[in-house]
XYZ file of C-alpha atoms in Angstrom:
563
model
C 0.000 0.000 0.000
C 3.294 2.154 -0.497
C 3.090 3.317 3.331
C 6.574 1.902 3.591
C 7.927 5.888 4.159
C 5.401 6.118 7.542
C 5.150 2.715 9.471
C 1.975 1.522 10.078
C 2.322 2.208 13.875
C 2.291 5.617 13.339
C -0.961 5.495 11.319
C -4.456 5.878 12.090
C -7.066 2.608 11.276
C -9.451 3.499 8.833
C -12.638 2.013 8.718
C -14.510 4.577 6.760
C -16.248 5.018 3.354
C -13.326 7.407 2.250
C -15.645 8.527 -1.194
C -18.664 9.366 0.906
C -16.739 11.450 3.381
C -15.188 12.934 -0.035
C -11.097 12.019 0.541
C -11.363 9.938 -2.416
C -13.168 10.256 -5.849
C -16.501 8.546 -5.883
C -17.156 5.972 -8.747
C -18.358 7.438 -12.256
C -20.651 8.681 -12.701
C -20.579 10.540 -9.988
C -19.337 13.997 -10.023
C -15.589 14.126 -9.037
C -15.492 15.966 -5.598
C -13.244 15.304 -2.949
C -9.392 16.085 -1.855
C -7.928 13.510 -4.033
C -9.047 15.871 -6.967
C -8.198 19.019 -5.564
C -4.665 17.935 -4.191
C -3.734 15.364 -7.202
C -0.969 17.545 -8.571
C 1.662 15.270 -8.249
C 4.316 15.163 -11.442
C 5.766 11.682 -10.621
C 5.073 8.279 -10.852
C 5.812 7.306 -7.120
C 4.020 10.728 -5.602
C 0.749 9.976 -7.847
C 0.991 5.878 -6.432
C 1.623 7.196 -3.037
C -1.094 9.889 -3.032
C -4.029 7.915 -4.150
C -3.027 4.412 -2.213
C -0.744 5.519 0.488
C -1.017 8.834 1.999
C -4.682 9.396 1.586
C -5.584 5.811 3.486
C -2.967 6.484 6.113
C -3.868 9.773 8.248
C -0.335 9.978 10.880
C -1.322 9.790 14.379
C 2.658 10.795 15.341
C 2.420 14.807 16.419
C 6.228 14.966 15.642
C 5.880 14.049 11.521
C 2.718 16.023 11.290
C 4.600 19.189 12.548
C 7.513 18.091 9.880
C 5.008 17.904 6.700
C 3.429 21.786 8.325
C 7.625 22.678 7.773
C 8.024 21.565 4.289
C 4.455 22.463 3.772
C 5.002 26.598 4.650
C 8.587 26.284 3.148
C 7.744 25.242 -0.216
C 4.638 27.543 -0.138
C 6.634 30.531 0.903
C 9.404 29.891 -1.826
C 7.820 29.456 -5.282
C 10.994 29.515 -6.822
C 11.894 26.473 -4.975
C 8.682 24.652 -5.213
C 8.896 24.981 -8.949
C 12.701 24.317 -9.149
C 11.562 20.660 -7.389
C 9.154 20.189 -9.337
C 10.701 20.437 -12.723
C 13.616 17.880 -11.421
C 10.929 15.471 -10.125
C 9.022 15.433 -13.311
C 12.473 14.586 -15.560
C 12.817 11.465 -13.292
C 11.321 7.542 -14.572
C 9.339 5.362 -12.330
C 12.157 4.461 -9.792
C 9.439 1.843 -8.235
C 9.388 -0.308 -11.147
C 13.100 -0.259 -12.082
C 14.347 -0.650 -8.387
C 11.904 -4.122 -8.319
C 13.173 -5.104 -12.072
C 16.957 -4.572 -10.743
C 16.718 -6.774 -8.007
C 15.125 -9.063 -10.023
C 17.601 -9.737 -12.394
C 19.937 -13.331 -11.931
C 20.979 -14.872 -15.154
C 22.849 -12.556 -17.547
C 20.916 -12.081 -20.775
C 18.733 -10.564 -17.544
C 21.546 -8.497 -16.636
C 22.330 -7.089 -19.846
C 19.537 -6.054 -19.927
C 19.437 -3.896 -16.942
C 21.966 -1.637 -18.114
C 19.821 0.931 -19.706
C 18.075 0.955 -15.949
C 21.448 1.315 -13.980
C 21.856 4.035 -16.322
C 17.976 5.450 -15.284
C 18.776 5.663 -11.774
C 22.478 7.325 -12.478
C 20.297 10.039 -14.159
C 17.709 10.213 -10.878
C 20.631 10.560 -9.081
C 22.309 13.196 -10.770
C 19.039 15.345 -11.252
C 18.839 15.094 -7.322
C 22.108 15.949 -6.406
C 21.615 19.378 -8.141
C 18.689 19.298 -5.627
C 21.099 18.428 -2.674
C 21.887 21.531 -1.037
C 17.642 23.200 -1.243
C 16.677 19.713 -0.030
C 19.508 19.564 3.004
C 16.785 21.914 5.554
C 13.362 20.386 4.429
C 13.563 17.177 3.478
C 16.704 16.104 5.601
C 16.730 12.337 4.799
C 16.309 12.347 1.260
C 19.226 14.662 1.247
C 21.397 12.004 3.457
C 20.196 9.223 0.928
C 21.440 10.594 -1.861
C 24.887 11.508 -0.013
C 25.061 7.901 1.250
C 24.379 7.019 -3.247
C 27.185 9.167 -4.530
C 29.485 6.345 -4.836
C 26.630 4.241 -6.459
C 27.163 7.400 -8.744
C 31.050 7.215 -9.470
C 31.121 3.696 -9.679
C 28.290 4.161 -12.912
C 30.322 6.945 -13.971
C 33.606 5.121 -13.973
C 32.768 1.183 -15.125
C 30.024 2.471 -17.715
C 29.821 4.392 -21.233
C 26.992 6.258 -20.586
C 26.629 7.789 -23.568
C 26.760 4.611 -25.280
C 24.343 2.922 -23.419
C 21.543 5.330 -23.847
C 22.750 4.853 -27.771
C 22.221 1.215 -27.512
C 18.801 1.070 -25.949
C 16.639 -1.177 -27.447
C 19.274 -2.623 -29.578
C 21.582 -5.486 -28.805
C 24.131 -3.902 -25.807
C 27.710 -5.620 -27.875
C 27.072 -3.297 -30.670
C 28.789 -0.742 -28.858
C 31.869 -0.389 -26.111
C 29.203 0.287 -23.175
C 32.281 -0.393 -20.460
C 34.564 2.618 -20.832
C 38.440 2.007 -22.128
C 39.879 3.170 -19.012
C 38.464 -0.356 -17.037
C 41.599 -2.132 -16.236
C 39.786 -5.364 -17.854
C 39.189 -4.357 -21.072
C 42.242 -1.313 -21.679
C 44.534 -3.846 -23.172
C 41.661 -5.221 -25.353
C 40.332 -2.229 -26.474
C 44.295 -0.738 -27.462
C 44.109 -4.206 -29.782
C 40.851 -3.723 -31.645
C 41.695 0.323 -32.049
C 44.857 -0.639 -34.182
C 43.098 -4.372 -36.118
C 40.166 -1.080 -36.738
C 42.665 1.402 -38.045
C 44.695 -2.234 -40.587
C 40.979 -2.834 -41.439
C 40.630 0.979 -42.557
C 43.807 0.758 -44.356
C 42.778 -1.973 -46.494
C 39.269 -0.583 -46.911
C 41.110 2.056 -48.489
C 43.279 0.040 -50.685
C 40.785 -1.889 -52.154
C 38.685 1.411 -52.726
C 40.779 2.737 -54.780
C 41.869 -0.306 -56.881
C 38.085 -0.136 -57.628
C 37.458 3.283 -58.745
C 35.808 4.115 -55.475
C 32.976 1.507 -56.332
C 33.606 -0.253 -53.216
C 30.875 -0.449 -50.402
C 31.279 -2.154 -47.175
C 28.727 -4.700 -45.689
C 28.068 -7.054 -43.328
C 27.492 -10.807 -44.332
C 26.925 -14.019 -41.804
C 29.521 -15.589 -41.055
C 32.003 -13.741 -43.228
C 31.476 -10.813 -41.357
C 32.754 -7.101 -42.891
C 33.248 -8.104 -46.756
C 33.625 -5.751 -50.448
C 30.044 -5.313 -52.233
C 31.330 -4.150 -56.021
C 28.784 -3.838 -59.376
C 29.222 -6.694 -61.351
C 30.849 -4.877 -64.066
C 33.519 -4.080 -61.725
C 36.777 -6.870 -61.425
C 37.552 -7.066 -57.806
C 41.623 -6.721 -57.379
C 44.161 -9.299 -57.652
C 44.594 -11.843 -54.744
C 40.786 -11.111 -53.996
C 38.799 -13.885 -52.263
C 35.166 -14.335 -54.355
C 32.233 -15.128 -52.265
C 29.371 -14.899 -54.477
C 28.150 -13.125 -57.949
C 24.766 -11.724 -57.819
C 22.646 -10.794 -60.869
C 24.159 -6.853 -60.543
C 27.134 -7.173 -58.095
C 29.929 -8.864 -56.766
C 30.677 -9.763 -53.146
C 34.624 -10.520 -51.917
C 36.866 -10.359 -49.478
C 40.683 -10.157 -48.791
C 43.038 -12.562 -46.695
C 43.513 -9.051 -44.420
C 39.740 -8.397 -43.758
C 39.843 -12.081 -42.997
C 42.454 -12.155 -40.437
C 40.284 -8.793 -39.475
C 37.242 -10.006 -38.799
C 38.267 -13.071 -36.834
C 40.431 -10.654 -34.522
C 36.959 -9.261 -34.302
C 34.592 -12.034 -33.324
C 37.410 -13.560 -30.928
C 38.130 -9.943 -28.980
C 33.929 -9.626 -29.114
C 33.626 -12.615 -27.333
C 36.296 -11.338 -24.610
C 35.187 -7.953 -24.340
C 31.584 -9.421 -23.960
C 32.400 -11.873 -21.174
C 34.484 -9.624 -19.174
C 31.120 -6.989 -19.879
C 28.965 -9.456 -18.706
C 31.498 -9.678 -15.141
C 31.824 -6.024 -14.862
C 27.938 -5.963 -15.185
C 27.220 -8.740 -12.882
C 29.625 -6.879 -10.361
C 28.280 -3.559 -10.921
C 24.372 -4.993 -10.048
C 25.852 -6.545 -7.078
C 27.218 -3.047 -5.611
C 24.237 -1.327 -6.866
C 22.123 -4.623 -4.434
C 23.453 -3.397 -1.548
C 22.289 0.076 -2.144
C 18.784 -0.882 -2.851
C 17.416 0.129 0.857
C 18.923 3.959 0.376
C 16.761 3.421 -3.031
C 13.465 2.499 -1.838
C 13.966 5.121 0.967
C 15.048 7.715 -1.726
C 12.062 6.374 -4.006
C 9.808 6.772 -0.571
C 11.026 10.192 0.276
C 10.980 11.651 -3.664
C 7.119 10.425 -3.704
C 6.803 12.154 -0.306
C 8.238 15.093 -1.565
C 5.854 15.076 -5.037
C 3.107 15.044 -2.419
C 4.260 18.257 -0.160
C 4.585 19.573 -3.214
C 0.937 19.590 -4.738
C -0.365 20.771 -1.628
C 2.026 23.710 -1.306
C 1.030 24.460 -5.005
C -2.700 24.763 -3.704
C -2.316 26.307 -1.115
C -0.218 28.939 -3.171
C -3.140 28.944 -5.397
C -5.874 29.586 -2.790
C -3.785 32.425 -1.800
C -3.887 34.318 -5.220
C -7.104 33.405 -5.776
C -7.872 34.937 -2.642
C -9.436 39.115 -2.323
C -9.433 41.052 0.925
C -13.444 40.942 0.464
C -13.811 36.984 -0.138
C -10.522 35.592 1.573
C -11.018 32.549 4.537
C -8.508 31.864 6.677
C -6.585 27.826 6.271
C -4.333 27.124 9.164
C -2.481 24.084 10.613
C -4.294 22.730 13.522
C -2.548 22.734 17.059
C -1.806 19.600 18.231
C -1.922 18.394 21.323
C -0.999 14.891 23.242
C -2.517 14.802 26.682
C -6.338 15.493 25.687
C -8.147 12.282 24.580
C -10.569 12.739 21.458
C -10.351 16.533 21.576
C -11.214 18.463 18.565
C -11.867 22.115 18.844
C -12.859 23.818 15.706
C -13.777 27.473 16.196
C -15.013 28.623 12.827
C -14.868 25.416 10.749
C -16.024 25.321 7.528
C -16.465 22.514 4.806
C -13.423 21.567 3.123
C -14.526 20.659 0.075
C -17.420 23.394 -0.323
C -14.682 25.649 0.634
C -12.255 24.716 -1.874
C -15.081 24.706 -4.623
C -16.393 28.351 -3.467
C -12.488 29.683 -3.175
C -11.313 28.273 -6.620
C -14.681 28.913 -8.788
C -14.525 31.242 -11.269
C -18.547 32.438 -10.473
C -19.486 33.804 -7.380
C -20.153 30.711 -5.183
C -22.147 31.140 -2.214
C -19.770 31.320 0.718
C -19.789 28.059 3.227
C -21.660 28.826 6.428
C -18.926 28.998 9.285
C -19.713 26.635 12.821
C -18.247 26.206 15.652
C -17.541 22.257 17.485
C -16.104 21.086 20.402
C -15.766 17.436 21.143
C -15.987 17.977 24.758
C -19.072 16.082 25.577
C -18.018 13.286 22.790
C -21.265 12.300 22.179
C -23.550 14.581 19.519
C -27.057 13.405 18.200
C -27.141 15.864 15.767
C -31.315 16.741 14.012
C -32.265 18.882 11.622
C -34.362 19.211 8.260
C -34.096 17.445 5.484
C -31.211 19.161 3.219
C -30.400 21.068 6.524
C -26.552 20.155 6.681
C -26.514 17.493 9.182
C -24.387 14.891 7.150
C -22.555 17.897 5.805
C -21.319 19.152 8.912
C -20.576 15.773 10.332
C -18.483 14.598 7.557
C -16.795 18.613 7.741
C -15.558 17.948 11.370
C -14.273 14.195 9.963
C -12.572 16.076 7.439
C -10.710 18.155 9.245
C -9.385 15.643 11.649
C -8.279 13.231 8.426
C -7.243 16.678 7.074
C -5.030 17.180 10.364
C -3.772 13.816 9.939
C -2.544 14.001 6.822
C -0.426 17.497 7.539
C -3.018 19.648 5.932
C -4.142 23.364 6.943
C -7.740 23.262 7.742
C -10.266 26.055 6.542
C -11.147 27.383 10.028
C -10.229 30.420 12.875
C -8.973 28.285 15.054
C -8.408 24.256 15.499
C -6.851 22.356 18.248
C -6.768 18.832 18.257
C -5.258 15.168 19.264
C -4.493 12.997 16.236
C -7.029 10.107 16.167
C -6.518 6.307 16.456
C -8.813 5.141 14.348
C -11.709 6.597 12.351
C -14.846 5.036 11.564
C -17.908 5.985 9.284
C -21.027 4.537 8.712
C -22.940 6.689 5.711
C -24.798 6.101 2.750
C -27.204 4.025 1.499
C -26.941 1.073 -0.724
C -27.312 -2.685 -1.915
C -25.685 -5.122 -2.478
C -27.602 -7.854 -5.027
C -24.733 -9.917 -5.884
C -24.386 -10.642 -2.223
C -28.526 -10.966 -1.973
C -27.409 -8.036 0.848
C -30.716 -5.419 1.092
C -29.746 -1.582 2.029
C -30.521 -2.767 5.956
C -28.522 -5.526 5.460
C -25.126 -3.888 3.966
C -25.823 -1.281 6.692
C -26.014 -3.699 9.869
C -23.008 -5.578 7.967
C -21.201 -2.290 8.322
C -21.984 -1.169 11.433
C -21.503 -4.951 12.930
C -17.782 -4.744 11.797
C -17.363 -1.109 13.497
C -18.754 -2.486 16.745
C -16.704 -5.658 16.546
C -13.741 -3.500 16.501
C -14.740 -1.367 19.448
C -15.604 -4.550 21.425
C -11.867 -5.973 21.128
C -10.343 -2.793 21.688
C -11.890 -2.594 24.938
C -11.648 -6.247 25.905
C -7.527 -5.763 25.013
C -8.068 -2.797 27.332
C -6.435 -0.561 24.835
C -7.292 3.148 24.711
C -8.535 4.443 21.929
C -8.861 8.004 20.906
C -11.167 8.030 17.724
C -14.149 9.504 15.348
C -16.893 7.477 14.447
C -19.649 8.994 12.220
C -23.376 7.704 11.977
C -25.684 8.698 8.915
C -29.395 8.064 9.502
C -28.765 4.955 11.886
C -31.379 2.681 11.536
C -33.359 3.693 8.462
C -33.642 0.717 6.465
C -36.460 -0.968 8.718
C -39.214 0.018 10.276
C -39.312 3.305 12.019
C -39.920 1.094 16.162
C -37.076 -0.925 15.127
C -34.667 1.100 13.551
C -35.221 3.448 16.266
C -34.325 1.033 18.822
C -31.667 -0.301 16.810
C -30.074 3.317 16.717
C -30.727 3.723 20.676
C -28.545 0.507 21.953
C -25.488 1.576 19.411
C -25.923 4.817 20.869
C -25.887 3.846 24.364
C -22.667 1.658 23.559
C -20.589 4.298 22.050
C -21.366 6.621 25.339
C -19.462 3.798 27.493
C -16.045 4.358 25.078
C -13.839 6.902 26.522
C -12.045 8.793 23.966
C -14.066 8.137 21.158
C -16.115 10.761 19.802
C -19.504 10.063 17.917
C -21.713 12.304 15.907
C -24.734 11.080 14.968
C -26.779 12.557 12.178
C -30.811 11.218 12.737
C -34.535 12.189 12.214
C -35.023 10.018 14.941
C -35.048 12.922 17.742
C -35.732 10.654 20.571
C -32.139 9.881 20.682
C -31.118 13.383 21.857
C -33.079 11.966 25.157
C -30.156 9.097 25.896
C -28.233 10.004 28.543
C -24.175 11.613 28.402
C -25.435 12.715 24.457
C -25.455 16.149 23.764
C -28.146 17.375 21.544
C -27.516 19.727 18.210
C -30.050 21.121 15.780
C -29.779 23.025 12.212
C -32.839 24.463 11.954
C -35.001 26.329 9.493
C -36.751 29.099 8.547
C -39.839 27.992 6.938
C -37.800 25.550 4.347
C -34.964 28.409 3.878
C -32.120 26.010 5.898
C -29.775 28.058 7.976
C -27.304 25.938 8.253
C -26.396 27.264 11.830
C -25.575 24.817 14.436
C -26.742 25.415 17.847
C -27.343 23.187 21.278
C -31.131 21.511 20.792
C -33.188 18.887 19.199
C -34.768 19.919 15.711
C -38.221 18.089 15.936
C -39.549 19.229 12.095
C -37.803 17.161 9.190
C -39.512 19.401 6.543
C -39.679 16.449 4.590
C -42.411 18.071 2.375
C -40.675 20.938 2.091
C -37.731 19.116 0.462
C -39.861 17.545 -1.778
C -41.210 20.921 -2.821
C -37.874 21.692 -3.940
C -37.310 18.693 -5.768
C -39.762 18.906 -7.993
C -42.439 17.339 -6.904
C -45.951 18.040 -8.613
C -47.718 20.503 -6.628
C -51.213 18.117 -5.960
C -49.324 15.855 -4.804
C -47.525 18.198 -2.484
C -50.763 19.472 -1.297
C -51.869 16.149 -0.533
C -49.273 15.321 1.500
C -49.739 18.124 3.726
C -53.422 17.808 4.363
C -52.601 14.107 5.319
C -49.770 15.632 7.863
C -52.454 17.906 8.951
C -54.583 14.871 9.901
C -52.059 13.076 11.313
């Protein structure tokens, strides 16, 4: 799950529907609205992998890291030039991930050879980042000790391999060219040898060239090797060795280009098995470098990550007016206050983010307050009123927090959560013959479980766990009663704090619950969240603004009326 950079014991457990709380794009066709869209600006390979399957599934729970991603995070945001500087020499480098696995993968030779034009990849990532040494050496402090501990990975490529060549020979057979430089101590005396048989071949090249007029051409013919190609009506020179006479030319060779090209195919076969040594040799240095790679690999997707956000957060800011500007901060953290979340000001992340970047005049997000102090919220309100909203906004800033994010509030003090858990939407599941009740109870079931062998382990939890409309897929007695024992269980958990979004108003009447409404103003929602129980649903009044015909409408309320 590429969370090899943060250890899972420094991770919160999710257990949540990460597209309905919007962290991850929902399924098409579904409009795309959540953080993964907004903060997907990664260039690279390994920050785009890490994003989407990594960093967004694994909020940190470790204070200290947090405060190091708010560093990079206000550095890079600060410094444009930097940012942008990084992010040019990320997006020159190849998908380290895969050619780290295919290197250490490699054991028979042909395999080997083979590899070459990948040593030569990561010599480039290398160099690229040790331009980037000396910015990286204050905010990203081990990926600048990594690449110090690679350097002699990095003169050892430099001194064994032809570069230059190699990149010429990709995708072609690697012995068409010297891809081990002259200067190895191996192959010096060989090389001296075929530079002067090359410079004798030349010589006779020449001869024969001009004993034919200039006619001559030079090819390539199995197993003669390098041989004369003449018209026919050309005579080929005295002491000439005929090969074959074609319908329009002639093909020979001389006792010298003979001698020649056996030199050849005998120093090939040297220079290619002491290639294959020096190769063999050369992946077995680069093996035992492969853990400063994958932390290197880690730490460059890391980077691609801090990044993004920094971009978007630079963009918020000059999209931002005096008139329309809201303030994003980094939450304070704190380590001796169970389940505490203290948003003063807290608006929805994502609405935020749409109303801040939009081009039209969005309506600006309704700003409320939470504290987590009583742990335990039954939260009414009317249809459309915001109560899922603003339960999923105060999940989203503590995932948000998590992740080393700045949070669209005045003020937000917190304690990283162990685990988060969410229980929203409604669906089926016919494939598993699973009704809407049943996928719900399934879901809720496995929350619970989890809570019940936490406890029994005695382990203390802190932790979020978010309800939507507990209980709704049965009858209205049931589900109601349903709703009322998980209630009553969650307000035994220290530490973990529950908001539960419900018609069902009785619950604001369990005990150690505190009760908060969004009401409304004769179907105009307020969105304002105060202390209270909401009793009206102004179902009807939702419908109204669906669409509904307007007998029907009428119909329903007279039947209200009655009832």
């Amino acid at each position: 799950m590429y969370v090899s950079a943060v250890t899972r014991d420094r991770t919160s457990v999710l257990d949540a529907n990460l597209m309905a709380l919007g962290v991850l794009n929902p399924r098409p066709p579904l409009p795309q609205f959540s953080l993964m869209k907004y903060f997907s600006k990664q260039v690279t390979p390994m920050g785009k992998r890490r994003f989407a399957h990594g960093y967004l599934r694994h909020p940190l729970r470790n204070p200290s890291l947090v405060r190091s991603y708010h560093r990079i995070i206000d550095a890079l945001t600060s410094d444009r030039m930097l940012s942008a500087l990084c992010s040019q020499k990320l997006s020159r480098l190849p998908d380290l991930d895969k050619i780290t696995v295919r290197l250490c993968s490699a054991r028979v030779v042909s395999q080997q050879r083979q590899m070459l034009s990948l040593i030569v990849a990561v010599y480039d990532a290398l160099v690229e980042l040790c331009e980037l040494r000396a910015l990286l050496k204050d905010i990203m402090p081990v990926l600048y000790d990594q690449v110090r501990v690679c350097q002699p990975l990095i003169k050892l490529i430099e001194t064994v391999f032809d570069v230059t060549q190699v990149k010429l020979n990709a995708g072609n057979a690697l012995d068409q060219g010297m891809i081990i430089k002259a200067e190895v101590k191996e192959l010096a005396e060989v090389y001296k040898e075929m530079a002067e048989a090359r410079k004798r071949a030349d010589k006779e090249i020449d001869r024969i060239n001009a004993k034919c007029d200039g006619k001559v051409k030079v090819i390539a013919v199995q197993p003669h090797g390098q041989v004369f190609r003449i018209p026919r009506t050309v005579e080929p020179p005295n002491g000439s060795i005929l090969i074959r006479v074609n319908k329009a030319e002639k093909i020979f060779t001389t006792q010298r280009m003979q001698e020649f090209n056996s030199f050849s195919s005998a120093a090939s076969e040297q220079v290619s098995h002491h290639e294959d040594a020096l190769i063999s040799r050369s992946l077995g240095v680069m093996a035992t470098y492969v853990d400063s790679l994958n932390i290197i690999v880690d730490q460059i997707g890391l980077l691609d990550i801090l990044i993004g956000i920094a971009s978007m957060y630079s963009l918020l800011n000059s999209a931002a007016t005096t008139a329309t500007s809201e303030p994003w901060i980094f939450p304070t953290l704190v380590e001796d206050m169970p389940g505490c979340l203290r948003v003063g000001a807290g608006r929805h992340p994502l609405l935020t983010l749409r109303s801040e970047l939009s081009a039209s005049a969005e309506k600006k997000c309704v700003p409320n307050d939470f504290n987590s102090e009583a742990h335990y919220f039954v939260i009414t309100g009317p249809n459309m009123g915001g109560k899922s909203t603003f339960s999923k906004q105060q999940a989203l800033i503590a995932l948000m927090a998590g992740y080393g994010l700045k949070v669209p509030c005045e003020s937000c003090t917190l304690q990283l959560m162990d685990v988060f858990w969410a229980r929203i939407g409604a669906h089926d599941n016919p494939c598993r013959n699973s009704s809407t009740f049943m996928v719900e109870t399934q879901e809720t079931a496995t929350m619970l479980d989890a809570l019940v062998n936490c406890e029994s382990r005695k382990r203390s939890l802190t932790g979020l766990v978010i309800l939507d409309e507990l209980g709704r897929g049965t009858s209205v007695k049931d589900g109601l009663k349903f709703a009322s024992a998980i209630i009553k269980y969650l307000t035994t958990l220290p530490g973990i704090t529950s908001l539960c979004a419900t018609h069902f108003h009785e619950l604001s009447l369990i005990p150690n619950t505190m009760p908060l409404k969004l009401g409304s103003s004769r179907g105009n929602n307020k969105y304002l969240v105060e202390a209270g129980v909401e009793k009206d649903s102004d179902g009807i009044e939702a419908a109204r603004f669906c669409g509904f015909p307007s007998e029907i409408i009428e119909e329903a309320k007279a039947l209200l009326a009655q009832s």
